[in-house]
Amino acid sequence: MTALNGARNPFDERAAAWDQNPSRRALTAAIADTLQALVPFQPGMRLLEYGCGTAALSLRLAGRVGGIVAADASAGMLEQARKNIVAAGNGNIRLLRLDLTRDPPPGERYDGIVSAMTLHHIEDAPALLRRLADLLAPGGFLAIADLCLEDGSFHADGVVPHYGFDPAGLAAVLTEMGLANPRWRIAHRLNRNGRDYPVFLLCAEHARRLTDPSC
């Protein structure tokens, strides 16, 4: 959602009003519900949400896991996320300013990594997927929600590196990276200017390699 290159993050100024959009709220709820169907959440899991924005998705997932690191490149979004977390009285979400296209990765691994509506903003999407996959603990899952391929009309008011993705093609990319059991489904359909734009949720797991001491 908000992990963009550049010194000045354009999402900073949009953060305060971000959650007021009912379409975004409905999308977040749909992604959370679809995650519940595709991922076996456990109470002790540690999750990373990359491109967390205002932490709306993290707040929906927080009760299902042991802790969440909610990371974003936008200071404005993280400030709004802090306010949302305080208002919700949630104590198991930790905020982190992070841009994995430039910053070193965190020094920990996660049982699950979720990224929603962020990938289409990233120029080198496969490189980001690789960096996220490298942060998975053995058996951990990676879940990516984003737009299916579209004609560019969804972002008619701005320029993005990718007009969505083919989820089957993206699943093949994750398989080539060594992730296992890729599966996806349409999680939601966003309506904009009278048109429907499907949003997919793609999940895959870190394959346990018992002969690899790094795992």
Rosetta silent file (secondary structure, phi, psi, omega in degrees, C-alpha in Angstrom):
SEQUENCE: MTALNGARNPFDERAAAWDQNPSRRALTAAIADTLQALVPFQPGMRLLEYGCGTAALSLRLAGRVGGIVAADASAGMLEQARKNIVAAGNGNIRLLRLDLTRDPPPGERYDGIVSAMTLHHIEDAPALLRRLADLLAPGGFLAIADLCLEDGSFHADGVVPHYGFDPAGLAAVLTEMGLANPRWRIAHRLNRNGRDYPVFLLCAEHARRLTDPSC
SCORE:     score description
SCORE:     0.000 S_00000001
   1 L     0.000  -44.796 -169.224    0.000    0.000    0.000 S_00000001
   2 L  -132.215   11.492 -178.088    2.544    2.546    1.033 S_00000001
   3 L   -89.249   91.295 -175.492    6.034    1.261    0.416 S_00000001
   4 L  -117.333  151.703  173.963    7.255    3.694   -2.201 S_00000001
   5 L   -75.184  162.182  175.378   10.681    4.872   -3.279 S_00000001
   6 L   110.669  149.879 -175.921   11.706    8.500   -2.850 S_00000001
   7 L   -69.824  -38.896 -178.914   12.655   10.798    0.005 S_00000001
   8 L  -104.078  117.370 -176.168    9.193   12.343    0.349 S_00000001
   9 L   -85.274  121.190 -176.640    6.460    9.771    0.682 S_00000001
  10 L   -67.491  -13.393  179.373    3.260   10.893   -1.077 S_00000001
  11 L   -82.036  -13.389 -177.999    1.139    8.867    1.348 S_00000001
  12 H   -56.080  -46.641 -174.902    2.126   11.003    4.329 S_00000001
  13 H   -75.842  -14.152 -177.696   -0.427   13.707    3.580 S_00000001
  14 H   -96.020   -5.723 -169.623   -3.197   11.186    2.859 S_00000001
  15 L   -64.248  -43.964 -172.968   -2.863    9.228    6.076 S_00000001
  16 L   -60.346  -35.264 -177.243   -5.288   11.145    8.310 S_00000001
  17 L   -99.518    2.448 -171.570   -8.249   10.608    5.964 S_00000001
  18 H   -57.726  -46.323 -174.631   -7.234    7.171    4.681 S_00000001
  19 H   -78.782   -3.745  179.454   -9.629    5.079    6.783 S_00000001
  20 H   -76.587  -12.710 -179.329  -12.597    7.312    6.039 S_00000001
  21 L   -80.519  114.219 -177.537  -13.019    5.640    2.659 S_00000001
  22 H   -64.252  -27.512  177.629  -15.672    2.888    3.036 S_00000001
  23 H   -64.985  -40.435  177.541  -14.295    1.077    0.001 S_00000001
  24 H   -66.855  -39.615  179.132  -10.927    0.680    1.716 S_00000001
  25 H   -63.120  -41.431  179.076  -12.567   -0.532    4.900 S_00000001
  26 H   -65.643  -38.650  177.943  -14.530   -3.149    2.968 S_00000001
  27 H   -63.498  -45.463 -179.855  -11.373   -4.299    1.175 S_00000001
  28 H   -59.904  -43.730  178.953   -9.482   -4.665    4.456 S_00000001
  29 H   -62.982  -40.715 -179.565  -12.299   -6.730    5.947 S_00000001
  30 H   -66.813  -40.245  178.340  -12.433   -8.974    2.878 S_00000001
  31 H   -64.618  -43.113  178.912   -8.672   -9.568    2.908 S_00000001
  32 H   -61.118  -42.888 -179.889   -8.769  -10.442    6.611 S_00000001
  33 H   -66.303  -39.904 -179.609  -11.624  -12.908    6.049 S_00000001
  34 H   -70.012  -36.887  173.708   -9.891  -14.532    3.077 S_00000001
  35 H   -58.263  -43.098  179.575   -6.663  -14.846    5.042 S_00000001
  36 H   -59.269  -34.896 -179.168   -8.600  -16.676    7.739 S_00000001
  37 H   -76.404  -30.040 -173.143   -9.803  -19.144    5.089 S_00000001
  38 H  -100.177  -19.123 -172.047   -6.372  -19.731    3.512 S_00000001
  39 L  -122.283  131.867  177.075   -3.976  -19.547    6.470 S_00000001
  40 L   -82.910   83.886  179.531   -3.949  -21.665    9.656 S_00000001
  41 L   -63.194  143.356  177.092   -3.408  -18.893   12.202 S_00000001
  42 L  -128.018  147.282 -175.352   -2.001  -19.967   15.567 S_00000001
  43 L   -58.569  -28.015 -177.006   -2.039  -17.980   18.846 S_00000001
  44 L   -92.762    3.300 -176.115    1.749  -17.924   19.137 S_00000001
  45 L   -65.751  144.736  169.381    2.512  -16.718   15.612 S_00000001
  46 E  -109.191  122.484 -176.762    4.637  -13.629   14.988 S_00000001
  47 E  -110.656  154.374  166.952    3.536  -11.744   11.870 S_00000001
  48 E  -118.784  125.470  167.530    4.965   -8.957    9.748 S_00000001
  49 E  -104.331  116.086 -178.351    2.603   -6.739    7.806 S_00000001
  50 E  -100.719  127.427 -172.337    4.649   -4.929    5.178 S_00000001
  51 L    79.620   45.492 -169.748    3.074   -1.774    3.779 S_00000001
  52 L   -72.097  -17.995 -176.923    0.736   -1.638    6.771 S_00000001
  53 L    59.118 -124.183 -177.921   -0.588    1.872    6.136 S_00000001
  54 L   -87.515    9.541  178.925   -2.833    2.783    9.059 S_00000001
  55 L    69.652   19.727 -179.295   -2.572   -0.762   10.522 S_00000001
  56 H   -61.705  -41.051  179.111   -6.236   -1.459    9.771 S_00000001
  57 H   -71.600  -42.709  177.741   -5.440   -5.005    8.604 S_00000001
  58 H   -57.067  -40.719  179.820   -3.027   -5.660   11.477 S_00000001
  59 H   -64.688  -32.910  177.497   -5.731   -4.641   13.942 S_00000001
  60 H   -73.481  -27.177 -177.322   -8.106   -7.172   12.397 S_00000001
  61 H   -93.835  -15.601 -168.635   -5.495   -9.929   12.633 S_00000001
  62 H   -58.678  -35.306 -178.212   -4.040   -9.082   16.046 S_00000001
  63 H   -74.008   -8.030 -176.041   -6.434  -11.246   18.039 S_00000001
  64 H   -99.255  -10.029 -173.157   -5.501  -14.355   16.049 S_00000001
  65 L  -134.878  175.501 -178.414   -1.726  -14.316   16.647 S_00000001
  66 L   -80.620  -29.368 -179.163    0.871  -13.653   19.334 S_00000001
  67 E  -174.501  153.190 -178.945    2.264  -10.416   17.920 S_00000001
  68 E  -132.843  134.186  165.917    2.526   -8.291   14.778 S_00000001
  69 E   -98.912  115.169 -179.086    5.215   -5.982   13.470 S_00000001
  70 E  -100.499  112.334 -171.115    3.388   -3.438   11.301 S_00000001
  71 E  -117.132  143.508  178.455    5.909   -1.849    8.920 S_00000001
  72 E  -156.431  157.228  177.520    5.592    0.959    6.417 S_00000001
  73 L   -86.473  -14.857 -174.563    7.779    3.471    4.593 S_00000001
  74 L   -95.865  119.196  177.105    5.432    6.389    5.310 S_00000001
  75 H   -64.265  -36.314  178.861    5.913    8.271    8.569 S_00000001
  76 H   -63.864  -43.274  177.895    2.461    9.803    8.160 S_00000001
  77 H   -64.313  -40.937 -179.276    0.803    6.417    7.824 S_00000001
  78 H   -66.364  -34.297  176.451    2.677    5.088   10.845 S_00000001
  79 H   -65.414  -41.266  176.801    1.559    8.063   12.935 S_00000001
  80 H   -67.443  -37.127  176.647   -2.051    7.360   12.000 S_00000001
  81 H   -60.887  -41.795  179.025   -1.457    3.670   12.728 S_00000001
  82 H   -59.646  -44.071  179.451   -0.182    4.603   16.199 S_00000001
  83 H   -62.740  -41.532 -179.588   -3.362    6.563   16.868 S_00000001
  84 H   -65.423  -40.481 -179.500   -5.527    3.664   15.665 S_00000001
  85 H   -66.532  -42.277  177.855   -3.651    1.158   17.827 S_00000001
  86 H   -62.886  -43.800 -179.341   -3.958    3.377   20.920 S_00000001
  87 H   -63.393  -34.039 -179.768   -7.668    3.896   20.262 S_00000001
  88 H   -81.165  -12.226 -178.067   -8.178    0.142   19.934 S_00000001
  89 L    66.111   33.188 -177.038   -6.236   -0.524   23.140 S_00000001
  90 L   -95.449  131.173 -176.933   -4.142   -3.136   21.359 S_00000001
  91 L  -109.696    2.191 -176.920   -0.820   -4.071   22.882 S_00000001
  92 L  -112.653   23.981  173.391    0.563   -6.706   20.523 S_00000001
  93 E  -117.014  124.131  177.496    1.264   -4.555   17.453 S_00000001
  94 E  -111.736  132.123 -177.704    4.688   -2.930   17.152 S_00000001
  95 E   -90.778  145.972 -179.650    5.264   -0.257   14.509 S_00000001
  96 E  -145.862  126.250  173.020    8.379   -0.114   12.368 S_00000001
  97 E   -83.041  121.149 -171.660    9.382    2.361    9.669 S_00000001
  98 L  -153.891  131.465  172.573   10.838    0.206    6.920 S_00000001
  99 L  -125.951   99.452 -175.080   11.414    0.415    3.171 S_00000001
 100 L   -70.749   -5.798  172.758   12.753   -2.940    2.019 S_00000001
 101 L   -79.619  -13.017 -178.594   13.681   -1.489   -1.359 S_00000001
 102 L  -135.181  -34.849 -172.382   16.425    0.500    0.437 S_00000001
 103 L   -86.368  154.824  172.093   16.718   -0.444    4.111 S_00000001
 104 L   -66.085  149.733 -178.193   18.418   -3.513    5.582 S_00000001
 105 L   -71.406  157.432  175.411   15.924   -6.216    6.584 S_00000001
 106 L   -60.846  153.218 -178.364   14.910   -6.685   10.215 S_00000001
 107 L   -89.040   42.774  178.102   17.083   -9.087   12.160 S_00000001
 108 L  -149.633  162.358  176.738   14.293  -11.558   12.843 S_00000001
 109 L  -112.787  159.547 -172.264   12.139  -14.077   11.033 S_00000001
 110 E  -126.914  148.138  177.267    8.377  -14.304   11.017 S_00000001
 111 E   -75.363  -19.128  177.080    5.813  -17.090   11.046 S_00000001
 112 E  -158.373  144.267  176.820    3.759  -15.139    8.547 S_00000001
 113 E  -129.485  130.029 -179.242    4.162  -12.082    6.327 S_00000001
 114 E  -123.013  136.826  175.238    1.219  -10.194    4.862 S_00000001
 115 E  -141.934  121.053 -174.246    1.338   -7.386    2.323 S_00000001
 116 E  -119.026  124.013  174.783   -1.826   -5.817    0.927 S_00000001
 117 L    58.447   32.651  179.053   -2.065   -3.448   -2.052 S_00000001
 118 L  -109.636  -37.989 -168.793    1.640   -2.637   -1.852 S_00000001
 119 H   -60.212  -35.382 -176.869    3.318   -4.707   -4.546 S_00000001
 120 H   -70.645  -10.036  175.330    1.963   -2.756   -7.526 S_00000001
 121 H   -89.554   -4.875 -172.563    3.747    0.338   -6.157 S_00000001
 122 L  -102.472  122.951 -177.386    7.161   -1.393   -6.226 S_00000001
 123 L   -57.594  -54.580 -179.248    9.313   -1.094   -9.348 S_00000001
 124 L  -100.728   80.772 -176.162   11.206   -4.361   -8.805 S_00000001
 125 H   -63.163  -44.065  178.617    8.398   -6.513   -7.459 S_00000001
 126 H   -59.524  -36.369  179.016   10.287   -9.861   -7.640 S_00000001
 127 H   -63.837  -40.475  177.689   13.156   -8.382   -5.595 S_00000001
 128 H   -65.777  -42.481  178.499   10.733   -7.331   -2.863 S_00000001
 129 H   -59.488  -39.722  178.458    9.089  -10.754   -2.868 S_00000001
 130 H   -63.572  -42.461 -179.379   12.511  -12.342   -2.455 S_00000001
 131 H   -66.225  -37.675  176.895   13.339  -10.082    0.490 S_00000001
 132 H   -67.170  -44.728 -179.865   10.014  -10.906    2.126 S_00000001
 133 H   -60.243  -36.308 -179.620   10.467  -14.638    1.528 S_00000001
 134 L   -67.729  -16.368  179.988   13.914  -14.459    3.122 S_00000001
 135 L   -91.497    0.239 -178.868   12.300  -13.151    6.322 S_00000001
 136 E   -80.243  139.023  168.294   10.098  -16.233    6.765 S_00000001
 137 E   -74.766  159.683  177.531   10.738  -18.748    9.507 S_00000001
 138 E   -52.843  127.614 -178.866   10.655  -22.424    8.448 S_00000001
 139 E    82.634   -4.378 -178.927    7.102  -23.302    7.520 S_00000001
 140 E   -70.951  160.725 -176.896    6.017  -19.655    7.623 S_00000001
 141 E  -110.836  151.064  171.272    3.592  -18.229    5.077 S_00000001
 142 E  -117.382  127.607 -179.422    3.726  -15.277    2.700 S_00000001
 143 E  -125.163  123.425 -178.228    0.395  -13.705    1.724 S_00000001
 144 E  -119.962  123.458  172.912    0.130  -11.067   -0.998 S_00000001
 145 E  -112.515  130.894  179.233   -3.083   -9.196   -1.794 S_00000001
 146 E  -163.772  176.038  179.687   -3.153   -6.961   -4.840 S_00000001
 147 E   -69.330  140.091  165.335   -5.005   -5.986   -7.972 S_00000001
 148 E   -69.123  162.938 -179.909   -5.451   -8.428  -10.798 S_00000001
 149 L   -52.342  132.631  176.869   -4.133   -7.188  -14.130 S_00000001
 150 L  -138.079  178.670 -171.453   -6.037   -4.129  -15.324 S_00000001
 151 L   -91.467    8.396 -178.588   -5.702   -1.547  -18.085 S_00000001
 152 L    96.344   -6.462 -177.453   -4.326    1.278  -15.958 S_00000001
 153 L   -74.080  -20.978  179.894   -7.682    2.928  -15.357 S_00000001
 154 L   -63.104  -39.038  178.644   -7.668    2.096  -11.644 S_00000001
 155 L  -107.694   46.734 -177.752   -4.824    4.571  -11.112 S_00000001
 156 L   -62.784  -21.613 -178.577   -5.957    7.047  -13.738 S_00000001
 157 L   -93.054    6.607 -179.284   -5.011    9.906  -11.389 S_00000001
 158 L  -164.427  173.971 -177.981   -1.410    8.756  -10.958 S_00000001
 159 L  -111.290  131.324  175.659    1.413    6.583  -12.264 S_00000001
 160 L  -128.039  156.113 -178.130    2.343    3.238  -10.721 S_00000001
 161 L   -67.210  -28.363 -174.974    4.960    0.710  -11.885 S_00000001
 162 L  -134.979  133.039  173.567    2.440   -2.126  -12.313 S_00000001
 163 L   -90.894   63.774 -178.377   -1.188   -2.217  -13.392 S_00000001
 164 L    78.396 -172.437 -176.363   -1.870   -5.205  -11.183 S_00000001
 165 E  -143.196  156.325  168.581   -0.592   -8.755  -11.605 S_00000001
 166 L   -83.921  111.893 -175.021   -1.572  -12.130  -12.992 S_00000001
 167 H   -62.094  -33.114  177.551   -1.929  -14.139   -9.751 S_00000001
 168 H   -66.074  -40.161  177.064   -1.109  -17.428  -11.475 S_00000001
 169 H   -66.250  -38.388  178.541    2.089  -15.905  -12.852 S_00000001
 170 H   -67.676  -35.817  176.288    2.955  -14.489   -9.458 S_00000001
 171 H   -61.638  -38.843  177.946    2.382  -17.918   -7.905 S_00000001
 172 H   -64.868  -37.456  177.173    4.939  -19.329  -10.350 S_00000001
 173 H   -61.497  -44.235  179.576    7.429  -16.655   -9.270 S_00000001
 174 H   -64.582  -36.697  177.759    6.997  -17.669   -5.626 S_00000001
 175 H   -64.139  -41.715  177.941    7.482  -21.321   -6.560 S_00000001
 176 H   -63.185  -27.088  178.143   10.731  -20.470   -8.345 S_00000001
 177 L   -80.062   -6.002  178.249   11.871  -18.751   -5.144 S_00000001
 178 L   101.701    3.597  176.306   11.404  -22.004   -3.260 S_00000001
 179 E   -80.872  153.494 -172.470    8.040  -21.358   -1.637 S_00000001
 180 E  -117.594  161.115  172.809    5.561  -24.225   -1.576 S_00000001
 181 E    54.639   48.331  177.994    1.821  -24.799   -1.937 S_00000001
 182 E   -68.360  136.372  175.663    0.908  -21.550   -3.703 S_00000001
 183 E  -151.530  151.647 -177.151   -2.837  -20.940   -3.886 S_00000001
 184 E  -148.699  160.562  173.522   -4.964  -17.903   -4.539 S_00000001
 185 E  -153.509  161.704  174.673   -8.504  -16.694   -4.780 S_00000001
 186 E   -75.424  121.565 -177.246  -10.352  -13.476   -5.499 S_00000001
 187 E   -91.821  -28.215 -172.280  -10.815  -11.806   -2.122 S_00000001
 188 E  -167.116  163.164  173.010  -12.792   -8.731   -3.147 S_00000001
 189 E  -128.738  119.168  178.284  -13.893   -6.548   -6.032 S_00000001
 190 E   -87.474  132.891  177.130  -13.286   -2.823   -5.835 S_00000001
 191 E  -102.203  125.256  178.553  -15.747   -0.612   -7.669 S_00000001
 192 E  -142.058  124.227  179.151  -14.350    2.569   -9.150 S_00000001
 193 L    54.175   40.462  176.046  -16.068    4.757  -11.738 S_00000001
 194 L    78.770    7.459  179.933  -18.640    2.066  -12.416 S_00000001
 195 E  -119.586  148.382  176.921  -16.060   -0.684  -13.019 S_00000001
 196 E   -97.995  133.577  177.748  -15.114   -3.694  -10.921 S_00000001
 197 E  -120.885  107.321 -178.776  -11.452   -4.381  -10.202 S_00000001
 198 E   -69.155  142.571  176.462  -10.806   -7.811   -8.666 S_00000001
 199 E  -116.451  124.389 -179.871   -8.285   -8.102   -5.837 S_00000001
 200 E   -96.916  158.313  168.707   -6.596  -11.481   -5.339 S_00000001
 201 E  -123.884  120.558 -177.824   -5.022  -12.992   -2.248 S_00000001
 202 E  -114.207  129.127  179.411   -2.070  -15.302   -2.954 S_00000001
 203 E  -125.777  147.261  173.487   -0.491  -17.451   -0.239 S_00000001
 204 E  -154.242  161.595 -175.965    2.531  -19.770   -0.198 S_00000001
 205 E  -116.096  150.823  167.972    4.722  -21.350    2.481 S_00000001
 206 E   -65.058  123.750  179.847    8.401  -21.510    3.293 S_00000001
 207 L   -79.119  124.949  178.160    9.376  -25.083    2.434 S_00000001
 208 L   -68.753  122.738  178.612   11.051  -26.792    5.373 S_00000001
 209 L  -118.018   96.239 -172.117   14.474  -28.013    4.252 S_00000001
 210 L   -66.219  -19.814  179.764   15.791  -30.203    7.055 S_00000001
 211 L   -86.745   -4.158 -178.322   19.200  -30.532    5.420 S_00000001
 212 L   -98.011  109.082 -176.384   19.701  -26.774    5.375 S_00000001
 213 L   -63.462  -20.461 -179.598   21.259  -25.649    8.695 S_00000001
 214 L   -73.659  -14.179  179.662   20.123  -22.066    8.110 S_00000001
 215 L   -93.540    0.000    0.000   16.520  -23.221    8.523 S_00000001
